[in-house]
Amino acid sequence: MAVLLLAEIVGGEISIDQTGKALTAVQKLGDVTLLCASADCSKAAAAASKLEGIKNILCADSPFLQNGLAEPTADLIVSLAADYEHIAAPATSNAKNILPRVAALLDSMVITDVTGIIDAETFERPIYAGNAIQTVKSSDAKKVVSIRTAGFDAALETGNASIESISASGNSNLSEWVEDKVQTSDRPELTSAEIVVSGGRGVGSEESFAIIETLADKLNAAVGASRAAVDSGYAPNDWQVGQTGKVVAPSLYIACGISGAIQHLAGMKDSKIIVAINKDEEAPIFQVADYGLVADLFDAVPELSDAL
């Protein structure tokens, strides 16, 4: 069995975390070839070559592949598909844009958010906001899967894979990149942070969210938010954790003023240690928390920050 794994590349930089975790997941399927598709991808390919478990790396350098345009990237993957039984990628926004196109062109089903691989044809994925695990068996000649990376450890950076340059097909001109608006932050990236401090509707306002950020900065943590907090305007969209936000699995997750709706739990319940601070002792968040503090967050969170 052979696997083609699409590397996660944003702005010319490879995400070793996302790519490395997806690599760990798909290694049991067979020999893994990593595809780096971007303009000037040599730097990304060189960084990826250190990941343990890659047979070889294909570097497709083309201006048409810059900024993750889905159509030319999908065309490139399809042109390579004949040599692979499995086509995979980490379940990021890029892959959610690219893989359905690949699957359609190959007349295959796309199996999304895979959390477990049983064998070459059988995969596990969460459904009903993570309340059930669905086992999917595919009879397609080409299996197209996205990997929910939160539950996997990143591959070690002890490898030395060979890099092969390949030509990319032309642009279909179905779409064009206009601009990216990226917020810069000194904090860790939410999906790869070891510690996440999240606030919910109980924080009460955008101004009050500063106490969540202060605690996060003390812990060198990423800041998250529930959908209720985001919808209320307390926090930006890219902080949202949950079924319709980002899925995280840090070593420590601190939930402040979050009731624990199942949509939020779907995005963080795989965290290794969960701490909940909420004044409602009946809040569902306490059912999944390892440590629960029944207290007013406006008292507890500043005290915790001061103690740290």
XYZ file of C-alpha atoms in Angstrom:
308
model
C 0.000 0.000 0.000
C 1.179 3.528 -0.782
C -0.049 6.786 0.729
C 0.141 10.326 -0.669
C -0.007 12.810 2.208
C -0.553 16.490 1.439
C 1.625 18.688 3.651
C -0.004 21.641 5.402
C 1.738 24.729 3.994
C 0.568 28.253 4.808
C 2.381 31.316 3.509
C 5.241 29.160 2.258
C 5.838 27.729 5.747
C 5.074 24.117 6.566
C 3.142 23.255 9.703
C 5.347 20.556 11.187
C 2.747 20.029 13.917
C -0.230 19.351 11.628
C 1.795 17.482 9.005
C 3.696 15.444 11.594
C 0.534 14.337 13.393
C -1.175 13.341 10.145
C 1.976 11.411 9.219
C 1.792 9.455 12.474
C -1.818 8.536 11.705
C -1.311 7.282 8.140
C 1.961 5.386 8.597
C 0.091 2.150 9.350
C -1.462 2.299 5.869
C 1.847 1.843 4.063
C 4.791 3.775 2.636
C 4.126 7.506 2.871
C 5.040 10.001 0.167
C 4.682 13.610 1.270
C 3.514 16.192 -1.253
C 4.670 19.772 -0.719
C 2.699 21.944 -3.122
C 3.385 25.670 -3.112
C 5.370 28.387 -4.784
C 9.021 28.105 -3.746
C 8.315 24.957 -1.714
C 11.961 23.917 -1.328
C 12.186 25.398 2.172
C 9.029 23.613 3.275
C 10.237 20.341 1.747
C 13.588 20.638 3.502
C 11.855 21.130 6.858
C 9.521 18.194 6.190
C 12.400 15.883 5.266
C 13.334 15.678 8.951
C 10.049 13.980 9.866
C 10.499 10.298 10.665
C 8.486 7.860 8.562
C 8.448 9.545 5.142
C 9.596 7.404 2.211
C 10.168 10.393 -0.056
C 8.975 13.954 -0.657
C 7.548 15.407 -3.852
C 8.115 19.144 -4.186
C 5.750 20.805 -6.659
C 6.955 24.378 -7.104
C 4.484 26.539 -9.015
C 3.035 30.036 -8.611
C -0.399 28.502 -9.311
C -0.112 26.521 -6.058
C 0.667 29.531 -3.908
C -1.807 30.415 -1.143
C -3.511 27.029 -1.192
C -5.734 27.478 -4.240
C -7.897 24.373 -4.242
C -8.439 23.785 -7.960
C -4.802 23.575 -9.150
C -3.816 21.657 -6.017
C -6.616 19.133 -6.574
C -5.618 18.753 -10.226
C -2.029 18.069 -9.172
C -3.059 15.420 -6.649
C -5.309 13.689 -9.182
C -2.454 13.608 -11.697
C -0.371 11.709 -9.118
C -3.149 9.481 -7.783
C -2.469 6.463 -9.994
C 0.478 5.408 -7.839
C -1.355 5.577 -4.495
C -4.180 3.709 -2.785
C -4.702 6.392 -0.131
C -4.703 10.185 -0.407
C -4.653 11.982 2.937
C -4.216 15.385 4.544
C -4.620 16.924 8.000
C -8.211 18.117 8.503
C -7.448 21.822 8.225
C -9.356 24.494 6.327
C -7.044 23.914 3.354
C -7.770 20.179 3.221
C -11.496 20.759 3.678
C -11.315 22.870 0.535
C -9.065 20.562 -1.491
C -9.963 16.947 -0.644
C -13.662 17.048 -1.644
C -12.558 18.225 -5.094
C -9.982 15.427 -5.264
C -12.579 12.844 -4.249
C -15.081 14.115 -6.820
C -12.523 13.991 -9.621
C -11.582 10.420 -8.606
C -15.234 9.385 -8.176
C -14.512 8.445 -4.566
C -16.063 9.225 -1.202
C -14.161 11.622 1.037
C -13.884 10.372 4.635
C -13.426 13.393 6.874
C -12.082 13.958 10.388
C -10.645 10.472 10.808
C -9.643 9.796 14.424
C -8.705 6.143 14.072
C -7.470 3.809 11.333
C -8.485 0.167 11.778
C -7.143 -1.153 8.480
C -6.586 -0.016 4.903
C -10.342 0.162 4.226
C -11.817 0.923 7.650
C -11.734 4.221 9.511
C -13.248 5.798 12.609
C -14.655 9.319 12.743
C -16.813 11.235 15.256
C -20.463 12.068 14.579
C -23.237 13.811 16.546
C -20.817 16.432 17.936
C -18.467 13.698 19.103
C -21.101 11.769 21.050
C -20.689 8.697 18.844
C -17.893 7.180 16.783
C -18.796 6.018 13.293
C -16.887 3.166 11.678
C -16.661 3.617 7.900
C -15.539 0.915 5.484
C -14.748 2.145 1.972
C -14.709 -0.020 -1.143
C -13.400 2.834 -3.335
C -10.251 2.102 -5.294
C -8.782 5.354 -3.985
C -9.408 6.250 -0.347
C -9.473 10.006 0.275
C -9.261 10.858 3.979
C -8.657 13.867 6.198
C -7.082 13.283 9.603
C -8.287 15.014 12.756
C -4.808 15.524 14.162
C -5.693 16.423 17.756
C -5.590 12.796 18.889
C -2.189 11.926 17.407
C 1.383 12.696 18.439
C 3.623 14.405 15.906
C 6.268 12.289 14.180
C 9.808 12.683 15.485
C 12.128 15.018 13.596
C 14.897 12.449 13.206
C 14.414 11.527 9.559
C 16.258 12.373 6.362
C 13.859 11.792 3.475
C 14.885 12.374 -0.117
C 13.288 15.254 -2.039
C 12.184 15.034 -5.677
C 11.090 18.056 -7.685
C 8.052 17.524 -9.886
C 6.242 19.733 -12.383
C 2.763 21.000 -11.629
C -0.095 21.297 -14.080
C -1.268 24.710 -15.216
C -3.901 26.881 -13.604
C -7.547 26.199 -14.407
C -8.322 29.889 -13.757
C -11.424 28.936 -11.775
C -10.262 31.004 -8.822
C -7.591 33.490 -7.882
C -5.975 34.577 -4.656
C -6.734 38.162 -3.649
C -5.285 38.566 -0.166
C -4.923 36.958 3.241
C -5.704 38.867 6.393
C -3.818 37.157 9.186
C -3.803 38.318 12.778
C -0.346 38.235 14.296
C 0.069 37.144 17.890
C 2.872 36.375 20.302
C 0.744 33.593 21.772
C 0.976 29.963 20.583
C -1.263 28.847 17.724
C -4.545 27.547 19.121
C -4.625 24.085 17.530
C -1.040 23.224 18.510
C -0.735 24.932 21.923
C 0.156 22.833 24.960
C -2.090 24.993 27.164
C -5.368 26.668 26.208
C -7.390 29.090 28.349
C -10.929 29.586 27.065
C -13.728 31.939 28.036
C -17.448 31.572 27.518
C -20.615 33.586 27.709
C -20.065 33.934 31.460
C -17.170 36.326 30.842
C -19.844 38.889 30.057
C -18.149 41.322 27.677
C -15.246 41.921 25.314
C -13.585 44.123 27.936
C -13.869 41.423 30.609
C -12.163 38.932 28.282
C -8.915 40.666 29.254
C -8.775 38.561 32.425
C -8.793 35.403 30.268
C -5.969 36.803 28.159
C -3.980 37.781 31.259
C -4.164 34.232 32.612
C -3.212 32.828 29.213
C -0.178 35.100 29.010
C 0.946 33.991 32.477
C 0.851 30.386 31.280
C 2.224 31.075 27.782
C -1.059 29.636 26.547
C -3.349 30.140 23.572
C -6.701 31.854 24.085
C -9.906 30.095 23.112
C -13.597 30.903 23.300
C -16.935 29.164 23.127
C -19.281 29.836 20.229
C -21.567 31.739 22.609
C -18.712 34.116 23.447
C -17.814 34.569 19.783
C -21.430 35.121 18.724
C -21.802 37.696 21.505
C -18.803 39.609 20.165
C -16.581 38.945 23.184
C -13.873 37.184 21.140
C -12.819 36.919 17.465
C -13.894 33.997 15.270
C -10.438 32.439 15.097
C -10.527 31.803 18.862
C -13.614 29.609 18.636
C -13.245 26.072 19.963
C -15.927 23.510 19.180
C -17.762 21.552 16.540
C -17.973 24.583 14.237
C -14.650 26.024 15.413
C -11.243 24.540 16.047
C -10.559 21.132 17.574
C -7.859 21.178 20.244
C -6.261 18.567 22.481
C -3.724 20.395 24.667
C -2.038 19.035 27.775
C -4.085 21.518 29.837
C -7.432 23.126 28.962
C -8.879 25.736 31.318
C -12.550 26.574 30.695
C -13.730 29.792 32.350
C -17.423 30.631 32.372
C -18.194 27.900 29.833
C -21.321 25.842 30.505
C -20.216 22.894 28.377
C -22.622 22.557 25.467
C -21.967 19.405 23.437
C -20.842 21.500 20.471
C -18.040 22.984 22.586
C -17.130 19.662 24.190
C -16.675 18.178 20.704
C -13.773 20.561 20.181
C -11.870 20.062 23.449
C -12.866 16.879 25.271
C -9.706 15.068 24.101
C -7.584 17.475 26.178
C -5.373 15.569 28.595
C -6.308 17.651 31.671
C -9.491 19.753 31.774
C -10.024 22.427 34.436
C -13.439 24.114 34.710
C -14.227 27.347 36.550
C -17.942 28.088 36.745
C -20.276 29.398 39.456
C -23.036 26.988 38.367
C -22.240 23.667 39.990
C -24.739 21.935 37.661
C -22.925 23.089 34.495
C -22.311 20.165 32.083
C -18.635 21.130 31.784
C -18.023 19.570 35.194
C -18.982 16.149 33.789
C -15.836 16.085 31.639
C -13.531 18.168 33.863
C -10.661 16.553 35.759
C -10.677 19.485 38.169
C -13.679 21.717 38.836
C -13.836 24.965 40.764
C -17.314 26.252 41.628
C -16.589 29.964 41.900
C -17.164 33.317 40.268
C -14.612 33.549 37.473
C -14.173 37.279 38.149
C -12.749 36.323 41.545
C -11.008 33.065 40.733
C -9.258 33.912 37.459
C -7.527 37.124 38.680
C -6.500 35.320 41.884
C -5.015 32.515 39.824
C -3.188 34.997 37.619
C -1.797 36.812 40.676
C -0.664 33.529 42.216
C 1.144 32.576 39.025
